[in-house]
Amino acid sequence: MQVVGNNISNAGTAGYTRQVANFAPGPDQVVAGNQSTGSGVTIASIERQVNEALNQNLRDANSDQNASQTLNSTLTQLQTTFGALNSNDLSSQLSTFFNGFSTLAQNPTDTSLRTQTIQNGTTIAQYLQGLRSQVDGVQTNVNSQIQTLTQQANSLLQQVASLNKQIASSGNTGVNSLDDQRDQALTQLSQLINVTTVPQSNGTVNVMLGSIPVVDQTVSRGLSTKQTTDPTGQFTITQVTYADTGDPTSISGGQIGGLINARDNYVQPAITTIDTVAAGLINTVNTIHSQGQGLTGFSSVTGTTQVLDTTLPLNASTTQTGINFPPTNGTFYLYLTDKVTGQVTPQQINVNLTGTGTQTSLDDIVNQINTAGGGVVSANDIGGYLTVKSNNSNVTFGFGGDNSGALAALGVNTFFTGKNALDIAVNGTLQGNPQLLATARYTNPAAPSSGSVDNQANAKTMSSAGNAASSLLGGQGLSDYYTNYIGALAIHAQNASNDLSANTTIQSTLSAQQQSVSGVSMDEETVNMMQYQRAFEGSAKYISTINQMMQDVLNLVQ
Amino acid sequence: MSGFSTAIGRVSFLSGSYSLVRNLQNDQTSLQSISQQLSSGQRLSQASDDPAAAVGILRINQQVATNTQYKSNLDFASGSLNLAGSTLSSLATLVTSAQSASSSMIGPSVTADERTAEASVVDNLISQVLSYSNTQYQNQSLFGGLNTQQNAFNGVAGGYKYQGTSGGQSILTPSGGTIPYTIDGSTIFGGVASQIGGGQSIGVALTGNTRISDLGGAANTGVSLGTVNVTVGGTTVGVDLSSAATANDVVNLVNAGLTSAGSNATISIAGSGFTVNGDTAQSVTIADTSQGHTAANLGIAGTFAASSTTAGGNVHARIIGTTPLSALNGGAGLDPSGFIITSGTGSTATTATITLGSLNTVQDLVNAINSSNTNVTAQINANGNGIVVDNNLSGVPVTIGENGGLTATQLGIRSLNANTSLSDLNDGAGITFASATTPGAADIQITRQDGVAFTVNLTGAQTIQDVLNRINTATGNTGATHVLAQLNTTGNGIELVDNSAGAGALAVSDINGSNAAQQLGILKTASAPTSTINGDDVNPVQPQGLFTSLIKLRNALLNNDTPGITAAGTLLQNDLSRITQVQGVVGAQQQDLQNRTTALQDDQTQLQSSLSLLQDTDMTTVITQFQQLQTAYTAALQIGAKQYQSNLLDFIQ
């Protein structure tokens, strides 16, 4: 009756395993001569109703379901961050930015349109920075969740180890509630990481993470986290390690596994995508902008790229030169404009990066400009920045005809500065003087004159740059690249959502099965109770009958 | 929403409640999704709800944004064309009134004073034309061609100078095509007299800095860079030239390839192309790969024997701003003595002498011409093989002559030259020969200092060279005392040099009713002590068009020159036809824009409806689903409420 009472009172307790009292006949006793009879009933054992295989399946399902749920929620966050269906997502921002140049092409001298176009540039730069920082935030959040959940998992592992110890020390008897507690801890653990259990003969269980034991009987190796960089060296990540050795773990399930999967396979690619779009935007826009002419020429300009070693070829590795978009072999023109006569003199600057002959460094560019400038326009690269200035107030200068990409690489006559979404910004030179926004091109870049200018040419070229194929974007245009990414992300998110649904169903089914084996049924317990009650009533009646008989015998004596 | 299997043996207290909670949650999730669709009107709350549709929505939105911008551009272009159309109409009316002014001033009853008075009316018309020509659309010069930042025409030096460019503004279509929407001023008003002297192809030597993109190649069809194969003694090395930007790059890359193939052969730059300097010991083959034409284009394909030097083909370098003057004329350079530009005539003429001594590049030369205050514009011609000097100043003629050398001739910019057609002389009036009235009659008589005279028959002469030949070979003009006819070495015109001696003066006169001597600019008498007649340049160049016609009309009225008034009337008729023609073009462009706008609007409507299909909630379906779900949810709630109301315990007494 006590077992039934215990079962009924724990009917609603999560993790409680139904117990069954197994009865056995009592030992025989001699009643007469060599005749004997049973001595009644004894309780042979009180057993927990468990199916270990089912429990393991359920824990696996728990891991899967929690992993899917975490992945799904992270992908939902990512989708919300990109907001692809909103009217102000990146795609709309790109359209606004490039269409702005189309409007500017209608009236390139309009200062308010120029300012607006530059403002559009600031807007998209800030948008990309914001987007990057939001997705960075998702990654930071994921990392800190991994850290918190690892602490939880660690304490659960210790709990399992300590329960193992108690169970072993009590000789594995009378430990049903400890077993329940341990199962409960394992279930919670399975929600965090993928675990398998290996029962030992002394009643303890070993907990395995993959094929590596993390709890060996009474000892937990423990889980810990450390900050490290990912294999690309681009991101700081929180890595889950074994606390005792510091070796990295490979967790594939549970909330932690889900978070690691989401971070490595979806959040980081999202950041990379944003950076790639930003890099593509910077390079495409700058390459076009550097070919064009503003409403006024430069009297002085300083490139925005700091070249680390001004003696190295411009296409040496980025780590050596600090140049993010290295130029190729080619040439560009430096144009000197006499403001009094309006005459323009082109000077060809060679960027030899063929691999043979003297390879052009920033110092070589400076020397060529100094020679070409004939003292009127001079250059230096103090601090690694290319500075070109006019020494005659009647002479301004400009650039164009660049098939090397050197101007865009050095940040001269460019629209954007920066290398990716972290640091993209509009060139301060333009913000300071919107007249320098290069909307025009000489009709013949090789033979310019102040009259032979197509005032809208560069702005028009820029307006269609959003669709221009870029090698940085795998040969796609900016809009296509972004749209394809959103499509892929949506499909992953849809799959994750479907997986979650499937895994939840599996988990629910297994949970129902587990309840079927181990759960308390009120009706069943009531039937048991009635059964025991009847047995008790029978016994009582027997005792009262014996008592009556004894009474009757005693009455005979009187 | 997915259910889960309940086919289990035992139902426990908790499994029932788990199942209930799960089903209620499913119902609630679905209800939330549906109510979100209903309240927002959007079928998708995020892209993963339907990835294909989401991508479709993104693309359509991009297209809509592109189209919206395109529409704005079309509207802008339309506004520009409308203004151009109305300006042209006003202009046509103005020209008609100028025509009637000219015709009303022809009759014998019109007095000189009346004509002088009418001249001021024409002056007024000219200033109206100037203001029409400088019409602005949204602060941009409507008729400036590509250059919209300054007035299309500017009144300077007694004439009207076109400051714009040829070509016009255009908008881009979403597919990358262009739709022009402005007409340049020179087409309408006639602002440019092109190519003084007819121009000439000038051979250019190759330089190390010459860009490959500025090469015409051996076949003058351009150079496409790829890999060339260098074979030395059975060893073939592929040399990738695709990264080469300049002629020096080609030299460096090919020489590196030759070295790596084990040869000491080299290529170098010489003359108008590359030269192959053969190996000292063995023959070398430079050839194209099966698909390429690089070596052939560069003129270096072939097998080159040991110790040979082979000049490759002319690679047709184009003239660009940075081309050194020394590379012109096939590398021989230009005569440095220069040329003389004269703008206008008589006392108001502006003369500029351009010498080449201090000039280094073609751009220096072009800039020197352009800043000479003679209102001519020099530029490199479209083929990149010569210099074009245009007179952009309507109403003021320009001549270009030599400065004692041959520079103008070398450049092909001498206004009166050996090839000049006689019919072009005197502003297109040509030459009146004596043979027109008296068949076979001679045209001019030349009297030498020694008193000997001879006649020259110019009938049938087509060019200035023909005239020179006729004079030099005229009957009676032989021997040591002959008169030599040639083009001036300084300035321009025909020069006659008398080799005889005597007390007389060299003189030229028209005979037999011919006007040839006068029309050739040699109706002169040499004044002692010179024995030379320097003729005038009778081929001054000025733009033909509305400004010139009106200026001519005004001058004819002021000069009481009736034939001049009639001629100007004819010119005005030409101007009117041209304006009418341009009106037709503008009308067609307006129609084109209208059609495109209509098509665009249809396109937008179509896109919006596709967009709506993809992103808007299908209300009927969703409301039905909502009702079904609500029923299911209510049922689940009711079951849940009753499920645990009773169990066996309730029935134990």
Tab-separated table of C-alpha atoms in Angstrom, chain B residues 246-495:
chain	number	residue	atom	x	y	z
B	246	THR	CA	52.084	48.563	-72.367
B	247	ALA	CA	54.508	47.805	-75.198
B	248	ASN	CA	57.296	47.610	-72.594
B	249	ASP	CA	55.326	44.906	-70.757
B	250	VAL	CA	55.209	42.883	-74.000
B	251	VAL	CA	58.950	43.294	-74.486
B	252	ASN	CA	59.702	42.291	-70.883
B	253	LEU	CA	57.390	39.277	-70.894
B	254	VAL	CA	58.487	37.950	-74.287
B	255	ASN	CA	62.162	38.440	-73.437
B	256	ALA	CA	61.689	36.621	-70.135
B	257	GLY	CA	60.030	33.796	-72.109
B	258	LEU	CA	62.882	33.695	-74.621
B	259	THR	CA	65.385	33.528	-71.782
B	260	SER	CA	63.536	30.718	-70.080
B	261	ALA	CA	63.421	28.851	-73.399
B	262	GLY	CA	67.205	29.033	-73.428
B	263	SER	CA	67.653	31.655	-76.109
B	264	ASN	CA	69.482	34.964	-76.113
B	265	ALA	CA	67.100	36.308	-78.756
B	266	THR	CA	65.177	39.437	-77.749
B	267	ILE	CA	62.453	41.646	-79.045
B	268	SER	CA	62.669	45.406	-78.884
B	269	ILE	CA	60.683	48.436	-79.919
B	270	ALA	CA	61.702	50.088	-83.166
B	271	GLY	CA	59.846	52.248	-85.619
B	272	SER	CA	56.165	51.515	-85.794
B	273	GLY	CA	56.375	48.073	-84.237
B	274	PHE	CA	58.448	45.417	-82.540
B	275	THR	CA	61.746	44.131	-83.892
B	276	VAL	CA	62.946	40.578	-83.315
B	277	ASN	CA	66.699	40.301	-82.714
B	278	GLY	CA	67.536	36.684	-83.501
B	279	ASP	CA	69.526	34.314	-81.330
B	280	THR	CA	73.280	34.341	-81.921
B	281	ALA	CA	73.392	30.574	-82.393
B	282	GLN	CA	70.032	29.116	-83.348
B	283	SER	CA	66.739	29.947	-84.978
B	284	VAL	CA	63.778	30.971	-82.857
B	285	THR	CA	60.084	30.590	-83.625
B	286	ILE	CA	57.400	32.795	-82.172
B	287	ALA	CA	53.915	31.531	-82.917
B	288	ASP	CA	50.335	31.770	-81.742
B	289	THR	CA	48.490	29.018	-79.954
B	290	SER	CA	45.729	27.384	-81.947
B	291	GLN	CA	43.070	29.850	-80.748
B	292	GLY	CA	45.166	32.991	-80.403
B	293	HIS	CA	46.257	35.785	-82.695
B	294	THR	CA	48.461	37.626	-80.246
B	295	ALA	CA	51.811	37.141	-81.958
B	296	ALA	CA	50.307	37.926	-85.350
B	297	ASN	CA	48.578	41.031	-83.964
B	298	LEU	CA	51.861	42.190	-82.456
B	299	GLY	CA	53.660	41.498	-85.724
B	300	ILE	CA	56.206	39.184	-84.113
B	301	ALA	CA	55.009	35.818	-85.431
B	302	GLY	CA	57.511	33.877	-87.486
B	303	THR	CA	60.747	31.930	-87.469
B	304	PHE	CA	63.813	34.051	-87.004
B	305	ALA	CA	67.191	32.798	-88.193
B	306	ALA	CA	70.321	33.009	-86.096
B	307	SER	CA	71.853	36.497	-85.932
B	308	SER	CA	68.986	37.996	-87.910
B	309	THR	CA	67.233	41.261	-87.169
B	310	THR	CA	63.639	41.352	-88.336
B	311	ALA	CA	61.364	44.348	-88.120
B	312	GLY	CA	57.856	43.184	-87.301
B	313	GLY	CA	54.752	44.684	-88.840
B	314	ASN	CA	53.354	48.122	-88.127
B	315	VAL	CA	51.221	47.722	-85.018
B	316	HIS	CA	49.303	50.923	-85.767
B	317	ALA	CA	49.757	52.763	-82.525
B	318	ARG	CA	46.979	55.303	-82.061
B	319	ILE	CA	47.725	58.896	-81.327
B	320	ILE	CA	46.807	59.794	-77.751
B	321	GLY	CA	47.479	62.807	-75.600
B	322	THR	CA	50.719	61.488	-74.239
B	323	THR	CA	52.123	60.476	-77.651
B	324	PRO	CA	55.430	62.330	-78.033
B	325	LEU	CA	55.537	64.642	-81.056
B	326	SER	CA	58.830	62.960	-81.902
B	327	ALA	CA	56.946	59.687	-82.467
B	328	LEU	CA	54.741	61.262	-85.137
B	329	ASN	CA	55.451	61.203	-88.830
B	330	GLY	CA	56.567	57.607	-88.545
B	331	GLY	CA	59.032	58.459	-85.782
B	332	ALA	CA	60.719	61.239	-87.775
B	333	GLY	CA	58.889	63.896	-85.795
B	334	LEU	CA	57.234	67.025	-87.090
B	335	ASP	CA	58.851	70.058	-88.656
B	336	PRO	CA	59.339	72.276	-85.596
B	337	SER	CA	58.718	75.549	-87.460
B	338	GLY	CA	55.002	75.366	-86.730
B	339	PHE	CA	52.032	77.102	-88.343
B	340	ILE	CA	49.975	80.250	-88.241
B	341	ILE	CA	46.280	80.363	-87.344
B	342	THR	CA	44.338	83.411	-88.421
B	343	SER	CA	40.841	83.973	-87.122
B	344	GLY	CA	38.820	86.677	-88.846
B	345	THR	CA	39.907	89.046	-91.552
B	346	GLY	CA	41.352	92.479	-91.844
B	347	SER	CA	41.987	94.641	-88.825
B	348	THR	CA	39.939	92.495	-86.440
B	349	ALA	CA	41.830	89.318	-87.262
B	350	THR	CA	43.503	87.380	-84.489
B	351	THR	CA	46.679	85.607	-85.445
B	352	ALA	CA	48.499	82.951	-83.478
B	353	THR	CA	51.800	81.397	-84.407
B	354	ILE	CA	52.294	77.960	-82.907
B	355	THR	CA	55.862	76.713	-82.939
B	356	LEU	CA	56.736	73.231	-81.807
B	357	GLY	CA	60.071	73.930	-80.158
B	358	SER	CA	58.833	73.785	-76.571
B	359	LEU	CA	56.110	71.215	-77.079
B	360	ASN	CA	56.677	67.572	-76.183
B	361	THR	CA	53.454	65.678	-76.637
B	362	VAL	CA	50.417	65.714	-78.873
B	363	GLN	CA	48.419	66.996	-75.915
B	364	ASP	CA	50.842	69.928	-75.590
B	365	LEU	CA	50.208	70.743	-79.242
B	366	VAL	CA	46.445	70.371	-78.898
B	367	ASN	CA	46.467	72.533	-75.772
B	368	ALA	CA	48.630	75.156	-77.491
B	369	ILE	CA	46.146	75.375	-80.361
B	370	ASN	CA	43.129	75.414	-78.057
B	371	SER	CA	44.536	78.173	-75.900
B	372	SER	CA	45.663	80.342	-78.834
B	373	ASN	CA	42.574	82.609	-78.584
B	374	THR	CA	41.701	81.895	-82.193
B	375	ASN	CA	38.538	80.039	-81.152
B	376	VAL	CA	39.522	76.866	-82.931
B	377	THR	CA	39.342	73.480	-81.263
B	378	ALA	CA	42.004	70.875	-81.826
B	379	GLN	CA	41.536	67.239	-80.950
B	380	ILE	CA	42.759	63.818	-81.917
B	381	ASN	CA	40.513	62.332	-84.564
B	382	ALA	CA	38.206	59.428	-83.862
B	383	ASN	CA	40.455	56.913	-85.593
B	384	GLY	CA	43.409	58.056	-83.523
B	385	ASN	CA	45.562	58.618	-86.564
B	386	GLY	CA	45.477	62.382	-86.948
B	387	ILE	CA	44.685	65.798	-85.549
B	388	VAL	CA	41.456	67.612	-86.274
B	389	VAL	CA	41.222	71.362	-85.981
B	390	ASP	CA	37.698	72.722	-86.043
B	391	ASN	CA	36.493	76.280	-86.224
B	392	ASN	CA	33.684	76.576	-83.692
B	393	LEU	CA	33.092	80.276	-84.206
B	394	SER	CA	30.128	80.986	-86.480
B	395	GLY	CA	30.540	84.232	-88.358
B	396	VAL	CA	34.330	84.357	-88.200
B	397	PRO	CA	36.408	82.503	-90.820
B	398	VAL	CA	39.694	80.819	-89.951
B	399	THR	CA	42.743	80.033	-92.047
B	400	ILE	CA	45.787	78.021	-91.133
B	401	GLY	CA	49.062	78.399	-92.977
B	402	GLU	CA	52.687	77.437	-92.643
B	403	ASN	CA	55.266	79.253	-90.562
B	404	GLY	CA	58.086	78.827	-93.031
B	405	GLY	CA	58.078	75.062	-92.926
B	406	LEU	CA	55.828	72.099	-93.532
B	407	THR	CA	54.231	71.499	-90.144
B	408	ALA	CA	50.644	72.356	-91.143
B	409	THR	CA	50.966	70.205	-94.235
B	410	GLN	CA	52.375	67.321	-92.203
B	411	LEU	CA	49.439	67.581	-89.842
B	412	GLY	CA	46.967	68.025	-92.701
B	413	ILE	CA	45.601	71.232	-91.193
B	414	ARG	CA	46.675	73.732	-93.887
B	415	SER	CA	43.418	75.385	-94.893
B	416	LEU	CA	44.520	76.038	-98.508
B	417	ASN	CA	46.578	73.121	-99.703
B	418	ALA	CA	47.423	71.307	-102.885
B	419	ASN	CA	44.400	69.049	-102.578
B	420	THR	CA	41.920	71.816	-101.838
B	421	SER	CA	39.053	71.580	-104.275
B	422	LEU	CA	38.473	74.758	-106.282
B	423	SER	CA	34.734	74.442	-105.815
B	424	ASP	CA	35.177	74.866	-102.044
B	425	LEU	CA	36.969	78.183	-102.353
B	426	ASN	CA	35.475	81.477	-101.256
B	427	ASP	CA	33.038	79.965	-98.832
B	428	GLY	CA	31.822	77.428	-101.361
B	429	ALA	CA	31.359	79.940	-104.183
B	430	GLY	CA	34.160	78.323	-106.214
B	431	ILE	CA	35.794	79.831	-109.296
B	432	THR	CA	34.151	81.495	-112.290
B	433	PHE	CA	36.054	80.381	-115.391
B	434	ALA	CA	36.149	82.319	-118.648
B	435	SER	CA	35.190	79.164	-120.465
B	436	ALA	CA	31.770	79.460	-118.906
B	437	THR	CA	31.019	82.314	-121.309
B	438	THR	CA	33.696	81.909	-123.954
B	439	PRO	CA	34.618	78.293	-124.616
B	440	GLY	CA	38.364	77.709	-124.812
B	441	ALA	CA	39.270	81.145	-123.490
B	442	ALA	CA	42.159	81.634	-121.077
B	443	ASP	CA	41.451	82.891	-117.565
B	444	ILE	CA	44.397	84.885	-116.328
B	445	GLN	CA	47.309	86.824	-117.698
B	446	ILE	CA	50.626	87.057	-115.869
B	447	THR	CA	53.021	89.846	-116.743
B	448	ARG	CA	56.643	89.390	-115.711
B	449	GLN	CA	59.089	92.096	-114.601
B	450	ASP	CA	60.756	91.888	-117.965
B	451	GLY	CA	57.444	92.777	-119.555
B	452	VAL	CA	56.787	89.361	-121.020
B	453	ALA	CA	53.229	88.272	-120.517
B	454	PHE	CA	51.583	84.875	-120.834
B	455	THR	CA	48.098	83.552	-120.300
B	456	VAL	CA	46.918	80.560	-118.353
B	457	ASN	CA	43.804	78.530	-119.156
B	458	LEU	CA	42.385	77.017	-115.980
B	459	THR	CA	39.427	75.269	-117.570
B	460	GLY	CA	38.978	71.819	-116.065
B	461	ALA	CA	41.301	72.450	-113.105
B	462	GLN	CA	39.887	70.721	-110.024
B	463	THR	CA	42.370	71.452	-107.253
B	464	ILE	CA	44.902	74.040	-106.218
B	465	GLN	CA	47.634	71.680	-107.408
B	466	ASP	CA	46.007	71.709	-110.867
B	467	VAL	CA	46.158	75.522	-110.842
B	468	LEU	CA	49.827	75.501	-109.854
B	469	ASN	CA	50.569	72.996	-112.597
B	470	ARG	CA	48.672	75.037	-115.212
B	471	ILE	CA	50.644	78.169	-114.338
B	472	ASN	CA	54.004	76.403	-114.207
B	473	THR	CA	53.419	74.673	-117.517
B	474	ALA	CA	51.676	77.547	-119.307
B	475	THR	CA	52.801	78.241	-122.815
B	476	GLY	CA	55.417	80.964	-122.652
B	477	ASN	CA	56.308	80.305	-118.996
B	478	THR	CA	59.510	78.386	-119.536
B	479	GLY	CA	63.219	78.788	-119.166
B	480	ALA	CA	65.301	80.442	-116.505
B	481	THR	CA	63.061	83.474	-116.443
B	482	HIS	CA	59.874	81.589	-115.746
B	483	VAL	CA	57.323	82.453	-113.058
B	484	LEU	CA	57.110	79.758	-110.407
B	485	ALA	CA	53.734	79.102	-108.807
B	486	GLN	CA	53.721	77.370	-105.428
B	487	LEU	CA	52.026	77.449	-102.066
B	488	ASN	CA	53.256	80.068	-99.620
B	489	THR	CA	55.934	78.936	-97.245
B	490	THR	CA	54.743	81.453	-94.698
B	491	GLY	CA	51.060	82.107	-94.196
B	492	ASN	CA	48.792	80.688	-96.805
B	493	GLY	CA	47.835	81.240	-100.422
B	494	ILE	CA	49.390	80.824	-103.847
B	495	GLU	CA	52.805	82.358	-104.256
